[in-house]
mmCIF file of C-alpha atoms in Angstrom:
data_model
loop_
_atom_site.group_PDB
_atom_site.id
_atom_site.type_symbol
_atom_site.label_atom_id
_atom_site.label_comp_id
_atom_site.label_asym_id
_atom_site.label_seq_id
_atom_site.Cartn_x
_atom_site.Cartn_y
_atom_site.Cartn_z
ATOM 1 C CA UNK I 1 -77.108 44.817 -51.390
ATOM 2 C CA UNK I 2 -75.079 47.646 -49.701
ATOM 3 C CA UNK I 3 -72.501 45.729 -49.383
ATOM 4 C CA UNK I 4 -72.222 44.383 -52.903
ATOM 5 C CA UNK I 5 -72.574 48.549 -53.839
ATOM 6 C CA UNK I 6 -69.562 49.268 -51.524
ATOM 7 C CA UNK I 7 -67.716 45.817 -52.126
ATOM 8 C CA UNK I 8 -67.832 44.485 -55.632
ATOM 9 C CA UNK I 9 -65.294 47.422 -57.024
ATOM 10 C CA UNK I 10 -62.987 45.951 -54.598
ATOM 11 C CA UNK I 11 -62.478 43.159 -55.945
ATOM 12 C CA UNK I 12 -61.191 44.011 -59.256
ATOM 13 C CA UNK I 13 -58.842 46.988 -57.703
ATOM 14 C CA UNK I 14 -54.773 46.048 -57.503
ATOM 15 C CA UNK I 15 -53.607 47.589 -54.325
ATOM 16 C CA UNK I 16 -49.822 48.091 -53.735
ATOM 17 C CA UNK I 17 -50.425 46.883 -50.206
ATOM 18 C CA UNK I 18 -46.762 46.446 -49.135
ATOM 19 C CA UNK I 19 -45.620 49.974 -49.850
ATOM 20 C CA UNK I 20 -48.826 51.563 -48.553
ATOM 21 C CA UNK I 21 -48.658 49.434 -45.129
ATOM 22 C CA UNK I 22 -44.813 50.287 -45.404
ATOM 23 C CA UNK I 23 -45.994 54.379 -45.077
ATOM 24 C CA UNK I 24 -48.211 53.716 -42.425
ATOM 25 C CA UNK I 25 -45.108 51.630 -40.294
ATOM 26 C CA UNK I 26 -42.951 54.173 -40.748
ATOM 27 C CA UNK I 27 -45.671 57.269 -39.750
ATOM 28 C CA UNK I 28 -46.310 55.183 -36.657
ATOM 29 C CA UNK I 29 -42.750 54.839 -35.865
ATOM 30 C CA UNK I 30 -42.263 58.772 -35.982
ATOM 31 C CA UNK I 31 -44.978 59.402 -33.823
ATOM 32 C CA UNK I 32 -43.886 57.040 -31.196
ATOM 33 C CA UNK I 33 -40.037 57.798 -31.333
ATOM 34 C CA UNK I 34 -41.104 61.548 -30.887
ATOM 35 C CA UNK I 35 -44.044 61.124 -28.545
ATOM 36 C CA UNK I 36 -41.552 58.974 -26.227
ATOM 37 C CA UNK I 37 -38.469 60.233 -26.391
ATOM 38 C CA UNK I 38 -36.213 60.763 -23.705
ATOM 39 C CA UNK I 39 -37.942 58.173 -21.514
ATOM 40 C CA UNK I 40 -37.205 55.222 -24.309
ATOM 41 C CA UNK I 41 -34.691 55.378 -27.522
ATOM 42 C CA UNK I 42 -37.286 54.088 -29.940
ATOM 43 C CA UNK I 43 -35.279 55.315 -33.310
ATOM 44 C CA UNK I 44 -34.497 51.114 -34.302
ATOM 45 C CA UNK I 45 -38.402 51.131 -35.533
ATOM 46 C CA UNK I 46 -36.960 53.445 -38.318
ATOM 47 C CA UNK I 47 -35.832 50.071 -39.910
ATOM 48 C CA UNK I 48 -39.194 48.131 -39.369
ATOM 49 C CA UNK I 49 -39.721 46.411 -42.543
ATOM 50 C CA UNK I 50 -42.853 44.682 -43.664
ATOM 51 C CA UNK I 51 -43.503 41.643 -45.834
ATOM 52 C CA UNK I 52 -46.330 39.312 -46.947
ATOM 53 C CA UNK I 53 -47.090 35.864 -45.034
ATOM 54 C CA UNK I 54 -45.615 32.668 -46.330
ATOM 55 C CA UNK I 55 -48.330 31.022 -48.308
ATOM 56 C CA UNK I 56 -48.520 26.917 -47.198
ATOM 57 C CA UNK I 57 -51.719 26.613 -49.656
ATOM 58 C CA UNK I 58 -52.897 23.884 -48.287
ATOM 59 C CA UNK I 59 -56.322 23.553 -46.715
ATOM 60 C CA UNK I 60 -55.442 23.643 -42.326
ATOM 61 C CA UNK I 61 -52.960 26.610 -43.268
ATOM 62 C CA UNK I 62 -55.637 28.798 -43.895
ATOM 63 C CA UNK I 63 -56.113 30.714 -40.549
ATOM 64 C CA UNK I 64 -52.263 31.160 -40.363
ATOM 65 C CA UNK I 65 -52.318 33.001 -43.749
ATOM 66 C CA UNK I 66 -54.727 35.369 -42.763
ATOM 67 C CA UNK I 67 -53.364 36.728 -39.802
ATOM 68 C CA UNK I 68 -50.988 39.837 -38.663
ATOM 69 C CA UNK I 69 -47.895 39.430 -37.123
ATOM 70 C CA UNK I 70 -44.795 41.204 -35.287
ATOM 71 C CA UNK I 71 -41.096 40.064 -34.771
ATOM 72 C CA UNK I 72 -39.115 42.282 -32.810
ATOM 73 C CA UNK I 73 -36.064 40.381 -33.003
ATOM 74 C CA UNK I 74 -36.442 40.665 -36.880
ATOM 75 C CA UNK I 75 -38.093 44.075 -36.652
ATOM 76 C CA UNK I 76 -40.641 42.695 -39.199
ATOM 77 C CA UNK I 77 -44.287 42.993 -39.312
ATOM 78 C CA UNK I 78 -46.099 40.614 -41.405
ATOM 79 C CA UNK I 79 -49.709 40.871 -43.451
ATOM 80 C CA UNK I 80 -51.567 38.567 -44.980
ATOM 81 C CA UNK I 81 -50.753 37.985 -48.717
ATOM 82 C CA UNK I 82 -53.823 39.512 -50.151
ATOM 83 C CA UNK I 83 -52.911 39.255 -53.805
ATOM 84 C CA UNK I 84 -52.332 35.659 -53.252
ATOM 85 C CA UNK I 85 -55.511 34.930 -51.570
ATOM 86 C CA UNK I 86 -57.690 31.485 -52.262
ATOM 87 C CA UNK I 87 -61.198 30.783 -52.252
ATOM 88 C CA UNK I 88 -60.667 29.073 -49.007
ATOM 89 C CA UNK I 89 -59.423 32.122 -47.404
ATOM 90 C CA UNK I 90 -62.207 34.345 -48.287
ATOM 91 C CA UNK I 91 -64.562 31.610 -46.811
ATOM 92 C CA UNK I 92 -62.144 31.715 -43.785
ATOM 93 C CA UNK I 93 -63.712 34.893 -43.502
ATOM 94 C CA UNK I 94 -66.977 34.372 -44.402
ATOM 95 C CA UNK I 95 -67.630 31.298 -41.812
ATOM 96 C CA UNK I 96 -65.657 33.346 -38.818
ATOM 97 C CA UNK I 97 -66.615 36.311 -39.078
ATOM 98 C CA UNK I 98 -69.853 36.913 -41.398
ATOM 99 C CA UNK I 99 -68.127 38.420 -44.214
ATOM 100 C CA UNK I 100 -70.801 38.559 -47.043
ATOM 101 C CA UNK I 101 -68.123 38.275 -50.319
ATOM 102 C CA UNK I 102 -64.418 38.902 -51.073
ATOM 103 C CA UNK I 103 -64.838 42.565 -51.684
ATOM 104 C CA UNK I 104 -65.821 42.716 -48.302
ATOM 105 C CA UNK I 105 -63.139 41.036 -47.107
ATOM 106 C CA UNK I 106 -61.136 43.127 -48.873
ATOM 107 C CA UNK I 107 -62.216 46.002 -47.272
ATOM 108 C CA UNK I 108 -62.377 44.668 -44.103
ATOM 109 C CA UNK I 109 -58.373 44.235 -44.740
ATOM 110 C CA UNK I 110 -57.665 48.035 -46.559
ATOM 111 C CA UNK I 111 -58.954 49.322 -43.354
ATOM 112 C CA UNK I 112 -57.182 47.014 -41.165
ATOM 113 C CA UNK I 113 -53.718 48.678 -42.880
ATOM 114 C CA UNK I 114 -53.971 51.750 -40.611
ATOM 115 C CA UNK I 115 -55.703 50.291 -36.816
ATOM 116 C CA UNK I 116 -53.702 46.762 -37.135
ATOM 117 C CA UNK I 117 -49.778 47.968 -37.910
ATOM 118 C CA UNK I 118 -50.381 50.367 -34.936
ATOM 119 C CA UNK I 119 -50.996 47.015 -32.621
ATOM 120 C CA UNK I 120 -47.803 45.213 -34.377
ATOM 121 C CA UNK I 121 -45.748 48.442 -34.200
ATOM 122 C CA UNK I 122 -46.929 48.449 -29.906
ATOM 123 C CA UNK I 123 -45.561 44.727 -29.596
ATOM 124 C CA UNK I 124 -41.658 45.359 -31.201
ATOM 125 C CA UNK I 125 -41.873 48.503 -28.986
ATOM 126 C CA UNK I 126 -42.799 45.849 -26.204
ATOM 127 C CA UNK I 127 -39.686 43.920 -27.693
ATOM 128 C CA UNK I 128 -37.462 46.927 -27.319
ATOM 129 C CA UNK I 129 -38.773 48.360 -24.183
ATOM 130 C CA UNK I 130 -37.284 44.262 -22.730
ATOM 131 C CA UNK I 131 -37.491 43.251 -19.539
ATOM 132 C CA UNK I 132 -41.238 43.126 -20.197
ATOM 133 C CA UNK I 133 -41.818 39.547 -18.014
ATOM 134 C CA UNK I 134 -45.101 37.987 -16.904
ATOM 135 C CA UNK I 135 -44.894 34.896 -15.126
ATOM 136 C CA UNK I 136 -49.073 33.789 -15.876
ATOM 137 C CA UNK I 137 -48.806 31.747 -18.675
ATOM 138 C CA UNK I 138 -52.010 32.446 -19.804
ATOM 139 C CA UNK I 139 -51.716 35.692 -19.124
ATOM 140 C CA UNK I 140 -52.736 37.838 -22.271
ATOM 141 C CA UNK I 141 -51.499 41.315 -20.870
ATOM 142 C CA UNK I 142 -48.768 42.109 -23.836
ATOM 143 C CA UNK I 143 -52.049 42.150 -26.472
ATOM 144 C CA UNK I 144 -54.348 43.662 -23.857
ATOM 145 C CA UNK I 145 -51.834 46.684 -23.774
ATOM 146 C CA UNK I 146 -51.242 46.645 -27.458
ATOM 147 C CA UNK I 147 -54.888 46.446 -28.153
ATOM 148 C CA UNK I 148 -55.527 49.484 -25.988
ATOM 149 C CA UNK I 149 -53.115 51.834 -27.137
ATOM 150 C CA UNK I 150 -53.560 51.054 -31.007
ATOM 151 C CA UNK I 151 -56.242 53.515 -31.553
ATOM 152 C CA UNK I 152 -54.892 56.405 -29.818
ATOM 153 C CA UNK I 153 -51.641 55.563 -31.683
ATOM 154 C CA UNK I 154 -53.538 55.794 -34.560
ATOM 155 C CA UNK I 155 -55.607 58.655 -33.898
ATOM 156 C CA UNK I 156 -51.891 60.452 -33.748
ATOM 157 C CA UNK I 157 -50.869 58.609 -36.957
ATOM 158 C CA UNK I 158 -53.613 60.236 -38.547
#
């Protein structure tokens, strides 16, 4: 029932999620370009853009939809299309991670627009830093690092 209280209104909101998520990509840039400057000329995240993922629509696409993603050769960050969402990617989220409806999915992903874009913005600073090499290929030390300085980087966004 809380949830519903919270939740429901979500689901009949429009969000302008590209130009808010652009803000947020472009705060985080400023704090890292000063915060790091001399060491590292960081001023090339000024032309970060973001976008929406490519919608497949078909049923195995599903988890590919819903997920985050940087390019730092294409200085892009990309979001799942959340005007564009199906049924079967709200019970994506339902079956993976417990969510009890689509407005609290919703939610879930409003919230993920300022702790997430500080992770993507960390891995095309990883891009530009270069010479960033690890020869364990399983190794999962570029996302360990990116995962550990998001929410200071946001705490400074903020």
């Amino acid at each position: 029932i809380f949830w519903k209280k919270i939740c429901a209104p979500l689901e009949t909101m429009e969000l302008d999620w590209i130009p808010s998520l652009t803000r947020t990509v472009a705060d985080i840039g400023e704090v890292l370009i000063d915060l790091l400057k001399p060491s590292i000329d960081l001023t090339p995240l000024r032309s970060v853009q973001v976008q929406h993922a490519v919608m497949f629509g078909e049923d195995w696409s599903a988890p590919y939809e819903v997920c985050w993603q940087a390019d730092g050769a294409g200085m892009t960050i990309t979001m799942p299309d959340l005007p564009n969402f199906a049924d079967r990617h709200f019970k994506y989220f339902g079956e993976r991670l417990g969510h009890l409806g689509r407005g609290h999915t919703l939610l879930y992903q409003y919230l993920g627009t300022f702790v997430i874009p500080c992770h993507e913005v960390l891995h095309i600073v990883q891009h530009l830093h270069g010479n960033l090499r690890d020869s364990d290929p399983r190794s999962y030390a570029m996302e360990h690092d990116a995962s550990r300085l998001n929410y200071v980087l946001m705490w400074q966004g903020l």
